[in-house]
């Protein structure tokens, strides 16, 4: 079914219950209301949200990840008189829930069930494989619309396009040289094993040496370490891609060193994820236990731990499971996971000092630090001492970053869209009417799905409030038919993947997974996705 027809059918199906743009109807607690047959919102003086009237509003959400879907879910729950179009650059929705969350964390992905319900709501349309604005690194086979077009045609636009790149270390050798890859982005490594079409060309070297270095002490770093050290037979029952699994099966990696610039009390990962490392069979956890004990028992450290029970539990777990060192013979016989503290990356080297044979393709050089300041805000200060770790691959896992979108304000220091409680503001701190932001783009690339949900709900509440007070809306009203004409003029028809298309693709993945004894086998190539959707592949 063509895009325009699919959209028409959807509109027709929804019309009896949700008349589109023909009159105003009550949406929240209809104590008092009147019905007008015009298309323009009437400005009324409302005393409270319990007596608000809505016209039929059309909203656009940019980004089909957790933030976009939770924002839509909340708005749908609070008002009936709204249509929501969710634009997603990939043919597949759900963002990091699909392409970030680790394959061995299937329970975390249960939120997809909620998102499925949202996508199936007759007031919602998924417009996947359509990017808003120019985006780097996305597959070429997609439609594109400008933010300007959305702002002209919808009553409000919610930016929820996440953080699609990562932060760099800014050290010499990071970008590699000749045939050496340098420092690999953990963001891309995660996207690679999770089947993101944009990361399938990643150069993953797990064979030329037995050690990987990961810079950063966050949960993404721990995810990478766990995937590298887990038995591939265990991963084979997850939704990790078969192509990643093939590479992991050939991996020689037995040692992962996760390096942080500060100390044990400043790690950013969480206890549950550290505990998972302790459960990997035949894996020894190594760290400087003396340093951990010293920091935990120092006057300031013990006071700090009294204020944070989760951190205290984590330090206890570390002290219980970690050994300070292994005898070289022991180490060569075991898989190891080493947590190194107080080291900042300085340089990626591709040659050993004169006279030494190059045993690994590359060596990461670090400067050793000491800490200054109280535990909650300790700063790393260089001591001048140097340490080196040879490795097959070095991953940087020091956080994700959002990028600006043409036509929207952007805070280049914090890498977010500036906002007040989800309402976008410009560089003079003035509200940009009809523009909202949610998720990692709103508050920066931190927080689990539950945090993203809470935050999306706050943005949704602001939108509902603004709709109710008549603060947003186009002067001449909006309608789906006008929107669809604008989309058609923008050439989106050829590319748009609807929810029905996505479900066909997903069923294909489920079938392929069933044959392999796993929940799904993700399709990792956009052209193939589109062929499946168009029924060219069965
Ligand atoms: P995203 O999920 O990134 O969604 C943004 C969406 O916008 C994407 O689908 C993207 O394709 C789309 N998009 C981008 N640009 C455009 C554009 N120009 N036009 C249209 N669409 C666009 N949390 C947990 O609770 N448990 C976990 O186990 C967990 N694991 C994680 C593992 C990793 C590796 C990472 C990075 C995060 C993890 N999180 C986890 C955190 C969780 O994933 C985030 O809180 C949440 O996904 C953020 O949602 P978001 O919608 O802001 O961003
Ligand atoms: P993060 O939690 O912010 O951790 C980033 C790490 O990088 C910190 O240890 C930080 O150290 C370090 N770092 C930053 N800049 C550095 C530099 N220039 N040099 C050296 N180290 C540097 O980020 P993340 O791991 O990407 O995770 C993002 C979010 O997703 C987090 O909220 C996380 O909890 C969530 N997530 C959750 C799960 C899960 O629930 N299982 C899994 C993955 C991700 P400093 O503290 O010294 O800055």
XYZ file of N, CA and C in Angstrom, residues 6 97 126 131 135-136 160 166 181 186 258 302-303 318 322 338 342 363 365 425 490 498 508 526 538:
75
model
N -1.880 4.510 2.662
C -1.805 4.005 4.045
C -2.226 5.096 5.014
N 16.751 1.474 22.746
C 16.173 0.270 23.346
C 16.463 -0.918 22.418
N 3.374 6.187 12.619
C 4.837 6.078 12.596
C 5.294 6.399 11.184
N 14.105 11.022 7.964
C 14.878 11.815 8.928
C 14.416 13.270 8.880
N 21.298 14.455 8.521
C 21.950 13.723 9.596
C 23.168 12.989 9.075
N 24.176 12.950 9.930
C 25.403 12.261 9.536
C 25.270 10.772 9.789
N 13.045 14.773 20.008
C 13.421 13.654 20.890
C 14.375 12.752 20.123
N 29.323 10.038 19.824
C 29.947 9.914 21.143
C 31.021 10.979 21.345
N 43.521 1.069 13.496
C 42.263 1.815 13.623
C 42.288 2.895 14.697
N 32.968 3.230 21.601
C 32.110 2.208 22.234
C 30.677 2.350 21.734
N 39.460 -2.000 32.109
C 38.552 -0.847 32.064
C 39.174 0.261 32.910
N 34.557 7.476 54.158
C 33.525 6.757 54.932
C 32.315 7.662 55.171
N 32.561 8.964 55.328
C 31.427 9.893 55.487
C 30.574 9.931 54.212
N 32.966 -5.114 45.359
C 34.294 -5.070 44.733
C 35.330 -5.713 45.659
N 37.109 -8.910 44.112
C 38.308 -8.582 43.335
C 39.573 -9.042 44.046
N 39.981 -6.277 34.562
C 40.743 -5.416 35.466
C 40.155 -4.013 35.479
N 42.540 5.997 38.363
C 43.504 7.101 38.368
C 44.431 7.102 37.155
N 49.300 0.319 21.465
C 49.534 0.454 22.905
C 48.884 1.759 23.338
N 48.849 4.744 25.940
C 49.695 5.336 26.988
C 48.833 6.223 27.884
N 13.905 26.979 24.557
C 14.164 28.421 24.619
C 15.312 28.770 23.675
N 7.390 16.822 -0.360
C 8.788 16.659 0.073
C 9.351 15.309 -0.383
N 5.697 2.597 7.550
C 4.613 2.783 8.522
C 4.722 1.730 9.622
N 9.331 -10.895 10.333
C 10.404 -11.574 9.601
C 11.567 -11.865 10.566
N 19.654 -1.668 5.515
C 18.433 -0.908 5.218
C 17.766 -1.376 3.921
N 10.838 -13.078 1.386
C 9.894 -13.708 2.312
C 10.627 -14.495 3.370
